PDB file of C-alpha atoms in Angstrom:
ATOM      1  CA  MET A   1      -0.201  -0.185  -0.119  1.00 41.00           C
ATOM      2  CA  ALA A   2       1.633   3.572  -0.683  1.00 41.00           C
ATOM      3  CA  VAL A   3       2.367   5.821   2.212  1.00 43.00           C
ATOM      4  CA  PRO A   4       0.381   8.418   1.962  1.00 43.00           C
ATOM      5  CA  HIS A   5       2.127  11.783   0.864  1.00 39.00           C
ATOM      6  CA  GLU A   6       2.139  13.851   4.861  1.00 39.00           C
ATOM      7  CA  LEU A   7       4.576  10.896   5.851  1.00 43.00           C
ATOM      8  CA  THR A   8       7.008  10.868   2.625  1.00 39.00           C
ATOM      9  CA  SER A   9       9.452  12.972   4.715  1.00 39.00           C
ATOM     10  CA  LEU A  10       9.875  10.115   6.912  1.00 43.00           C
ATOM     11  CA  VAL A  11       9.939   7.997   5.086  1.00 47.00           C
ATOM     12  CA  HIS A  12      13.319   9.114   3.627  1.00 49.00           C
ATOM     13  CA  ASP A  13      14.653  10.325   7.218  1.00 63.00           C
ATOM     14  CA  CYS A  14      13.901   9.060  10.606  1.00 72.00           C
ATOM     15  CA  ALA A  15      15.121  12.039  12.609  1.00 68.00           C
ATOM     16  CA  ASP A  16      11.798  13.149  11.763  1.00 75.00           C
ATOM     17  CA  CYS A  17      10.055  10.366  12.906  1.00 83.00           C
ATOM     18  CA  PRO A  18       6.664  11.492  15.734  1.00 84.00           C
ATOM     19  CA  ILE A  19       7.651   8.157  18.376  1.00 87.00           C
ATOM     20  CA  ARG A  20      11.763   7.861  17.638  1.00 84.00           C
ATOM     21  CA  HIS A  21      11.819   8.843  21.168  1.00 84.00           C
ATOM     22  CA  ARG A  22       9.693   5.684  22.204  1.00 86.00           C
ATOM     23  CA  ALA A  23       9.834   3.706  19.175  1.00 86.00           C
ATOM     24  CA  VAL A  24      12.680   0.144  19.298  1.00 88.00           C
ATOM     25  CA  CYS A  25      14.556   2.379  17.825  1.00 87.00           C
ATOM     26  CA  ALA A  26      15.100   5.152  20.168  1.00 85.00           C
ATOM     27  CA  ARG A  27      18.529   3.875  21.904  1.00 85.00           C
ATOM     28  CA  CYS A  28      20.674   3.474  18.188  1.00 85.00           C
ATOM     29  CA  GLU A  29      22.915   5.035  16.915  1.00 85.00           C
ATOM     30  CA  ALA A  30      23.282   5.905  13.390  1.00 85.00           C
ATOM     31  CA  ASP A  31      24.897   3.071  12.377  1.00 86.00           C
ATOM     32  CA  GLU A  32      22.320   0.948  13.716  1.00 85.00           C
ATOM     33  CA  LEU A  33      20.057   3.176  12.228  1.00 85.00           C
ATOM     34  CA  GLN A  34      21.587   2.481   8.842  1.00 85.00           C
ATOM     35  CA  ARG A  35      21.070  -1.676   9.393  1.00 86.00           C
ATOM     36  CA  LEU A  36      17.573  -0.972  10.686  1.00 87.00           C
ATOM     37  CA  GLU A  37      16.845   0.476   7.934  1.00 87.00           C
ATOM     38  CA  GLN A  38      18.585  -1.276   5.176  1.00 88.00           C
ATOM     39  CA  ILE A  39      15.886  -4.048   6.238  1.00 91.00           C
ATOM     40  CA  LYS A  40      12.614  -1.631   6.679  1.00 91.00           C
ATOM     41  CA  TYR A  41       9.576  -0.169   4.884  1.00 92.00           C
ATOM     42  CA  TYR A  42       5.935   1.350   5.630  1.00 93.00           C
ATOM     43  CA  ARG A  43       2.788   0.425   5.249  1.00 94.00           C
ATOM     44  CA  SER A  44      -1.024   2.113   5.518  1.00 94.00           C
ATOM     45  CA  TYR A  45      -3.881   0.650   6.400  1.00 95.00           C
ATOM     46  CA  GLN A  46      -7.856   2.256   6.568  1.00 94.00           C
ATOM     47  CA  ALA A  47      -9.928   2.385   9.319  1.00 91.00           C
ATOM     48  CA  GLY A  48     -11.666  -1.243  10.312  1.00 90.00           C
ATOM     49  CA  GLN A  49      -8.551  -3.234   7.683  1.00 94.00           C
ATOM     50  CA  THR A  50      -7.678  -6.305   8.926  1.00 94.00           C
ATOM     51  CA  ILE A  51      -3.739  -5.889   9.707  1.00 94.00           C
ATOM     52  CA  ILE A  52      -3.528 -10.128  10.041  1.00 93.00           C
ATOM     53  CA  TRP A  53      -5.415 -12.645  11.678  1.00 93.00           C
ATOM     54  CA  SER A  54      -4.863 -14.708  14.585  1.00 91.00           C
ATOM     55  CA  GLY A  55      -2.603 -17.696  13.437  1.00 91.00           C
ATOM     56  CA  ASP A  56      -1.656 -16.795  10.892  1.00 93.00           C
ATOM     57  CA  ARG A  57       2.033 -15.857   9.460  1.00 93.00           C
ATOM     58  CA  MET A  58       4.418 -12.675   9.922  1.00 91.00           C
ATOM     59  CA  ASP A  59       6.674 -12.014   8.245  1.00 92.00           C
ATOM     60  CA  PHE A  60       7.228  -8.718  10.037  1.00 93.00           C
ATOM     61  CA  VAL A  61       7.605  -6.686  12.756  1.00 93.00           C
ATOM     62  CA  ALA A  62       6.450  -3.120  13.382  1.00 94.00           C
ATOM     63  CA  SER A  63       5.837  -0.129  15.411  1.00 93.00           C
ATOM     64  CA  VAL A  64       3.231   1.993  15.247  1.00 93.00           C
ATOM     65  CA  VAL A  65       3.925   5.692  13.343  1.00 92.00           C
ATOM     66  CA  THR A  66       0.380   7.459  13.374  1.00 90.00           C
ATOM     67  CA  GLY A  67      -3.416   6.116  14.625  1.00 89.00           C
ATOM     68  CA  ILE A  68      -4.214   3.378  16.657  1.00 89.00           C
ATOM     69  CA  ALA A  69      -4.937  -0.942  16.387  1.00 92.00           C
ATOM     70  CA  THR A  70      -6.815  -3.201  18.576  1.00 89.00           C
ATOM     71  CA  LEU A  71      -5.613  -6.584  19.140  1.00 89.00           C
ATOM     72  CA  THR A  72      -8.960  -9.338  19.326  1.00 88.00           C
ATOM     73  CA  GLN A  73      -9.467 -13.245  19.705  1.00 85.00           C
ATOM     74  CA  THR A  74     -11.586 -15.069  18.707  1.00 81.00           C
ATOM     75  CA  MET A  75     -13.243 -17.933  20.465  1.00 80.00           C
ATOM     76  CA  GLU A  76     -14.296 -21.012  18.927  1.00 80.00           C
ATOM     77  CA  ASP A  77     -18.202 -20.222  18.912  1.00 84.00           C
ATOM     78  CA  GLY A  78     -17.729 -16.943  17.981  1.00 78.00           C
ATOM     79  CA  ARG A  79     -17.342 -14.691  20.812  1.00 77.00           C
ATOM     80  CA  ARG A  80     -14.933 -11.747  20.490  1.00 77.00           C
ATOM     81  CA  GLN A  81     -12.377  -9.806  23.004  1.00 77.00           C
ATOM     82  CA  MET A  82     -10.688  -7.079  22.519  1.00 79.00           C
ATOM     83  CA  VAL A  83      -7.660  -7.487  24.826  1.00 81.00           C
ATOM     84  CA  GLY A  84      -5.317  -4.706  23.377  1.00 82.00           C
ATOM     85  CA  LEU A  85      -4.002  -1.914  22.092  1.00 85.00           C
ATOM     86  CA  LEU A  86      -2.019  -0.671  19.486  1.00 90.00           C
ATOM     87  CA  LEU A  87      -0.777   2.850  20.054  1.00 89.00           C
ATOM     88  CA  PRO A  88       1.909   4.814  18.615  1.00 90.00           C
ATOM     89  CA  SER A  89       5.206   3.787  19.127  1.00 91.00           C
ATOM     90  CA  ASP A  90       3.947   0.327  20.265  1.00 92.00           C
ATOM     91  CA  PHE A  91       5.521  -2.717  18.909  1.00 92.00           C
ATOM     92  CA  VAL A  92       2.864  -5.360  16.612  1.00 91.00           C
ATOM     93  CA  GLY A  93       5.135  -9.208  16.217  1.00 89.00           C
ATOM     94  CA  ARG A  94       7.390 -11.203  18.133  1.00 87.00           C
ATOM     95  CA  PRO A  95      10.791 -12.434  17.302  1.00 86.00           C
ATOM     96  CA  GLY A  96      11.272 -15.560  17.601  1.00 84.00           C
ATOM     97  CA  ARG A  97       7.697 -16.455  16.400  1.00 87.00           C
ATOM     98  CA  SER A  98       5.655 -16.904  13.507  1.00 87.00           C
ATOM     99  CA  THR A  99       2.692 -16.997  13.370  1.00 92.00           C
ATOM    100  CA  ALA A 100      -0.340 -14.269  14.649  1.00 91.00           C
ATOM    101  CA  ALA A 101      -1.538 -14.633  17.899  1.00 88.00           C
ATOM    102  CA  TYR A 102      -3.891 -12.222  17.555  1.00 90.00           C
ATOM    103  CA  ASP A 103      -6.168 -10.452  14.952  1.00 93.00           C
ATOM    104  CA  VAL A 104      -4.790  -7.490  14.662  1.00 94.00           C
ATOM    105  CA  THR A 105      -7.387  -4.674  13.328  1.00 93.00           C
ATOM    106  CA  ALA A 106      -6.739  -1.574  12.384  1.00 94.00           C
ATOM    107  CA  THR A 107      -9.217   0.955  14.278  1.00 89.00           C
ATOM    108  CA  THR A 108      -7.863   4.468  12.836  1.00 88.00           C
ATOM    109  CA  ASP A 109      -5.989   5.069   9.600  1.00 91.00           C
ATOM    110  CA  LEU A 110      -3.053   3.298  10.015  1.00 93.00           C
ATOM    111  CA  VAL A 111       0.729   3.571   9.285  1.00 94.00           C
ATOM    112  CA  MET A 112       3.866   1.187  10.478  1.00 94.00           C
ATOM    113  CA  CYS A 113       6.926   0.644  10.386  1.00 94.00           C
ATOM    114  CA  CYS A 114       7.703  -2.347   9.367  1.00 94.00           C
ATOM    115  CA  PHE A 115      11.253  -4.793   9.222  1.00 93.00           C
ATOM    116  CA  ARG A 116      11.608  -7.429   8.926  1.00 92.00           C
ATOM    117  CA  ARG A 117      11.790 -11.097  11.038  1.00 92.00           C
ATOM    118  CA  LYS A 118      14.320 -12.582  10.462  1.00 92.00           C
ATOM    119  CA  PRO A 119      16.801  -9.993   9.587  1.00 92.00           C
ATOM    120  CA  PHE A 120      15.666  -7.735  12.497  1.00 92.00           C
ATOM    121  CA  GLU A 121      16.307 -11.342  14.929  1.00 91.00           C
ATOM    122  CA  GLU A 122      19.979 -11.913  13.142  1.00 90.00           C
ATOM    123  CA  MET A 123      19.951  -7.756  14.235  1.00 88.00           C
ATOM    124  CA  MET A 124      19.123  -8.073  17.607  1.00 87.00           C
ATOM    125  CA  SER A 125      21.573 -10.564  18.294  1.00 86.00           C
ATOM    126  CA  THR A 126      23.835  -8.009  17.375  1.00 86.00           C
ATOM    127  CA  THR A 127      23.062  -4.758  18.241  1.00 83.00           C
ATOM    128  CA  PRO A 128      22.339  -4.395  22.360  1.00 83.00           C
ATOM    129  CA  HIS A 129      20.701  -0.929  21.639  1.00 86.00           C
ATOM    130  CA  VAL A 130      17.693  -2.947  20.195  1.00 88.00           C
ATOM    131  CA  ALA A 131      17.089  -5.491  22.230  1.00 87.00           C
ATOM    132  CA  GLN A 132      17.430  -3.466  25.222  1.00 87.00           C
ATOM    133  CA  ARG A 133      14.919  -1.422  24.247  1.00 89.00           C
ATOM    134  CA  LEU A 134      12.340  -3.884  23.565  1.00 88.00           C
ATOM    135  CA  LEU A 135      13.321  -5.608  26.354  1.00 89.00           C
ATOM    136  CA  GLU A 136      11.692  -2.390  28.628  1.00 89.00           C
ATOM    137  CA  MET A 137       9.008  -2.125  26.247  1.00 87.00           C
ATOM    138  CA  THR A 138       7.787  -5.557  26.997  1.00 87.00           C
ATOM    139  CA  LEU A 139       8.016  -4.627  30.357  1.00 87.00           C
ATOM    140  CA  ASP A 140       6.062  -2.024  29.929  1.00 84.00           C
ATOM    141  CA  GLU A 141       3.732  -4.136  28.291  1.00 83.00           C
ATOM    142  CA  LEU A 142       3.589  -6.260  31.213  1.00 83.00           C
ATOM    143  CA  ASP A 143       2.641  -3.250  33.538  1.00 81.00           C
ATOM    144  CA  ALA A 144      -0.656  -2.668  31.476  1.00 78.00           C
ATOM    145  CA  ALA A 145      -1.350  -5.899  30.675  1.00 77.00           C
ATOM    146  CA  ARG A 146      -0.821  -6.394  34.750  1.00 79.00           C
ATOM    147  CA  GLU A 147      -2.995  -2.518  35.195  1.00 74.00           C
ATOM    148  CA  TRP A 148      -5.821  -3.715  32.905  1.00 73.00           C
ATOM    149  CA  MET A 149      -6.138  -6.982  34.627  1.00 75.00           C
ATOM    150  CA  LEU A 150      -7.427  -4.851  37.618  1.00 75.00           C
ATOM    151  CA  LEU A 151      -8.776  -2.389  35.787  1.00 71.00           C
ATOM    152  CA  LEU A 152     -11.291  -4.905  34.558  1.00 74.00           C
ATOM    153  CA  GLY A 153     -11.254  -7.024  37.687  1.00 74.00           C
ATOM    154  CA  ARG A 154     -11.973  -4.518  40.146  1.00 81.00           C
ATOM    155  CA  LYS A 155     -12.763  -0.582  38.598  1.00 87.00           C
ATOM    156  CA  THR A 156     -15.997   0.535  38.790  1.00 92.00           C
ATOM    157  CA  ALA A 157     -17.682   2.058  35.204  1.00 93.00           C
ATOM    158  CA  ARG A 158     -16.751   5.351  35.724  1.00 95.00           C
ATOM    159  CA  GLU A 159     -13.026   4.384  36.725  1.00 93.00           C
ATOM    160  CA  LYS A 160     -12.986   2.109  34.602  1.00 92.00           C
ATOM    161  CA  ILE A 161     -14.247   4.859  31.375  1.00 94.00           C
ATOM    162  CA  ALA A 162     -11.613   7.462  33.210  1.00 94.00           C
ATOM    163  CA  SER A 163      -8.440   5.191  33.159  1.00 91.00           C
ATOM    164  CA  LEU A 164      -8.735   4.790  29.937  1.00 91.00           C
ATOM    165  CA  LEU A 165      -8.497   7.867  29.379  1.00 93.00           C
ATOM    166  CA  ALA A 166      -6.009   9.153  31.658  1.00 92.00           C
ATOM    167  CA  ILE A 167      -3.950   5.438  29.852  1.00 88.00           C
ATOM    168  CA  ILE A 168      -4.601   7.616  25.377  1.00 89.00           C
ATOM    169  CA  ALA A 169      -3.448  10.721  27.680  1.00 91.00           C
ATOM    170  CA  ARG A 170      -0.474   9.621  29.070  1.00 89.00           C
ATOM    171  CA  ARG A 171       0.780   8.233  25.645  1.00 86.00           C
ATOM    172  CA  ASP A 172      -0.825  11.373  23.809  1.00 87.00           C
ATOM    173  CA  ALA A 173       1.710  13.330  25.871  1.00 87.00           C
ATOM    174  CA  SER A 174       4.902  11.162  25.384  1.00 85.00           C
ATOM    175  CA  LEU A 175       4.337  11.684  21.972  1.00 82.00           C
ATOM    176  CA  LYS A 176       4.489  15.348  22.060  1.00 80.00           C
ATOM    177  CA  LEU A 177       7.003  15.087  24.293  1.00 75.00           C
ATOM    178  CA  ARG A 178       4.743  16.965  26.888  1.00 82.00           C
ATOM    179  CA  SER A 179       4.365  16.348  31.244  1.00 79.00           C
ATOM    180  CA  ALA A 180       1.239  14.422  31.678  1.00 82.00           C
ATOM    181  CA  GLU A 181       0.014  17.358  33.805  1.00 83.00           C
ATOM    182  CA  GLY A 182      -2.656  19.808  34.072  1.00 86.00           C
ATOM    183  CA  ALA A 183      -4.950  20.527  31.185  1.00 92.00           C
ATOM    184  CA  MET A 184      -4.515  18.467  28.348  1.00 93.00           C
ATOM    185  CA  ALA A 185      -6.372  18.083  24.927  1.00 93.00           C
ATOM    186  CA  PHE A 186      -6.105  14.923  23.196  1.00 91.00           C
ATOM    187  CA  ASP A 187      -8.972  12.572  20.214  1.00 89.00           C
ATOM    188  CA  LEU A 188      -9.977   9.660  21.678  1.00 88.00           C
ATOM    189  CA  PRO A 189      -9.480   7.082  19.256  1.00 83.00           C
ATOM    190  CA  LEU A 190     -12.615   4.920  19.942  1.00 85.00           C
ATOM    191  CA  THR A 191     -15.997   5.233  19.349  1.00 87.00           C
ATOM    192  CA  ARG A 192     -18.098   4.877  22.623  1.00 90.00           C
ATOM    193  CA  GLU A 193     -19.038   0.730  20.604  1.00 89.00           C
ATOM    194  CA  GLU A 194     -15.370  -0.312  21.120  1.00 86.00           C
ATOM    195  CA  MET A 195     -14.695   1.354  24.351  1.00 89.00           C
ATOM    196  CA  ALA A 196     -17.821  -0.253  25.269  1.00 90.00           C
ATOM    197  CA  ASP A 197     -16.100  -3.302  23.781  1.00 83.00           C
ATOM    198  CA  TYR A 198     -12.748  -2.919  25.879  1.00 84.00           C
ATOM    199  CA  LEU A 199     -13.756  -2.040  28.253  1.00 88.00           C
ATOM    200  CA  GLY A 200     -16.094  -4.621  29.327  1.00 85.00           C
ATOM    201  CA  LEU A 201     -19.119  -2.472  29.590  1.00 90.00           C
ATOM    202  CA  THR A 202     -22.181  -1.710  27.693  1.00 92.00           C
ATOM    203  CA  LEU A 203     -22.571   1.120  25.429  1.00 94.00           C
ATOM    204  CA  GLU A 204     -24.905   2.477  27.842  1.00 96.00           C
ATOM    205  CA  THR A 205     -23.032   2.874  30.839  1.00 96.00           C
ATOM    206  CA  VAL A 206     -20.680   4.431  28.670  1.00 95.00           C
ATOM    207  CA  SER A 207     -22.448   6.895  27.033  1.00 94.00           C
ATOM    208  CA  ARG A 208     -23.917   7.732  30.852  1.00 95.00           C
ATOM    209  CA  GLN A 209     -20.284   7.492  32.820  1.00 96.00           C
ATOM    210  CA  MET A 210     -18.840  10.101  29.789  1.00 95.00           C
ATOM    211  CA  SER A 211     -21.648  12.416  30.441  1.00 95.00           C
ATOM    212  CA  ALA A 212     -21.580  12.256  33.753  1.00 96.00           C
ATOM    213  CA  LEU A 213     -16.997  12.847  34.296  1.00 96.00           C
ATOM    214  CA  LYS A 214     -18.587  16.099  31.633  1.00 95.00           C
ATOM    215  CA  LYS A 215     -21.554  17.287  34.066  1.00 95.00           C
ATOM    216  CA  ASP A 216     -18.689  16.666  36.709  1.00 96.00           C
ATOM    217  CA  GLY A 217     -16.387  19.551  35.076  1.00 96.00           C
ATOM    218  CA  VAL A 218     -13.948  16.383  34.787  1.00 96.00           C
ATOM    219  CA  ILE A 219     -13.529  16.329  30.536  1.00 95.00           C
ATOM    220  CA  GLU A 220     -14.868  18.136  28.194  1.00 95.00           C
ATOM    221  CA  LEU A 221     -16.134  17.604  24.983  1.00 92.00           C
ATOM    222  CA  ASP A 222     -15.854  18.582  21.720  1.00 90.00           C
ATOM    223  CA  GLY A 223     -16.883  17.513  19.206  1.00 83.00           C
ATOM    224  CA  LYS A 224     -17.697  13.249  19.152  1.00 79.00           C
ATOM    225  CA  ARG A 225     -14.545  12.274  19.606  1.00 85.00           C
ATOM    226  CA  HIS A 226     -11.872  15.432  20.709  1.00 92.00           C
ATOM    227  CA  ILE A 227     -11.466  15.718  25.002  1.00 94.00           C
ATOM    228  CA  ILE A 228     -10.779  18.160  26.642  1.00 95.00           C
ATOM    229  CA  VAL A 229      -9.072  17.476  30.258  1.00 95.00           C
ATOM    230  CA  PRO A 230      -8.867  21.087  32.830  1.00 95.00           C
ATOM    231  CA  ASP A 231      -7.084  18.892  34.606  1.00 95.00           C
ATOM    232  CA  PHE A 232      -4.947  16.183  34.704  1.00 95.00           C
ATOM    233  CA  ASP A 233      -4.744  15.425  38.539  1.00 94.00           C
ATOM    234  CA  ALA A 234      -9.331  15.537  38.823  1.00 95.00           C
ATOM    235  CA  LEU A 235      -8.809  13.031  36.150  1.00 95.00           C
ATOM    236  CA  LEU A 236      -6.266  10.579  37.715  1.00 93.00           C
ATOM    237  CA  GLU A 237      -8.321  11.033  40.827  1.00 94.00           C
ATOM    238  CA  GLU A 238     -11.260   8.967  39.475  1.00 94.00           C
ATOM    239  CA  THR A 239      -9.553   6.639  38.081  1.00 91.00           C
ATOM    240  CA  GLY A 240     -10.301   4.786  41.535  1.00 85.00           C
ATOM    241  CA  ASP A 241      -4.972   4.540  41.673  1.00 75.00           C
ATOM    242  CA  ASP A 242      -3.561   5.542  44.460  1.00 60.00           C
ATOM    243  CA  SER A 243      -1.830   8.965  44.489  1.00 48.00           C
ATOM    244  CA  ASP A 244       1.483   7.361  44.103  1.00 43.00           C
ATOM    245  CA  GLY A 245       1.016   5.680  41.485  1.00 45.00           C
ATOM    246  CA  GLY A 246      -0.064   2.519  42.730  1.00 44.00           C
ATOM    247  CA  PHE A 247      -3.422   0.864  43.408  1.00 38.00           C
ATOM    248  CA  LEU A 248      -6.194   1.919  45.800  1.00 35.00           C
ATOM    249  CA  VAL A 249      -6.528  -1.818  47.857  1.00 30.00           C
TER     250      VAL A 249
END
């Protein structure tokens, strides 16, 4: 697929990449980036398009450059569960595994920076900066999965909505090299239906809790997707997490 025109400069110059400081190549030196350049290519997907099906062979690994994708798993009887979100800078695929573990679907228009899997695996064994960064990202993903277990198992509907908004707000701030504090604004990448699916709630509950957070001044809505947070600390107070970064028990 063709790469969008606005990413033309990105394709030719990694220094201008919007996820460079968070991606798997974040610690790479110039010579290492040059090696990655030799095995790199870009793919773009339209919203709703399936990137890979569970069980399919994956000949690449990738970083999400722009857009959002979902990870879903389908049971034998056809029931589907969204098990994760892929936000900009998140890594897709697993070195050492030739098949996909989940369905990966573009939620919005999506661009990925892809690396051919075999050469990438070989590079990991000879380039500590790549292997070290991927390990850090894997551990971060493990922490996020544990946090999500708490969210789905113990948090109220209001806390779930607030937690999801806080996660997206933090990532947006990180990509823009800003601190997550004070007033913030970001675009919500999920529809209400997708939020309900991801959080294990009904559509009605999501809409009701979003309206309640708006009524209480925790968030402001500009259209359907643009979220304004007047005070990020006030949003965090709604998540049920401890103020020191831990969880309330």
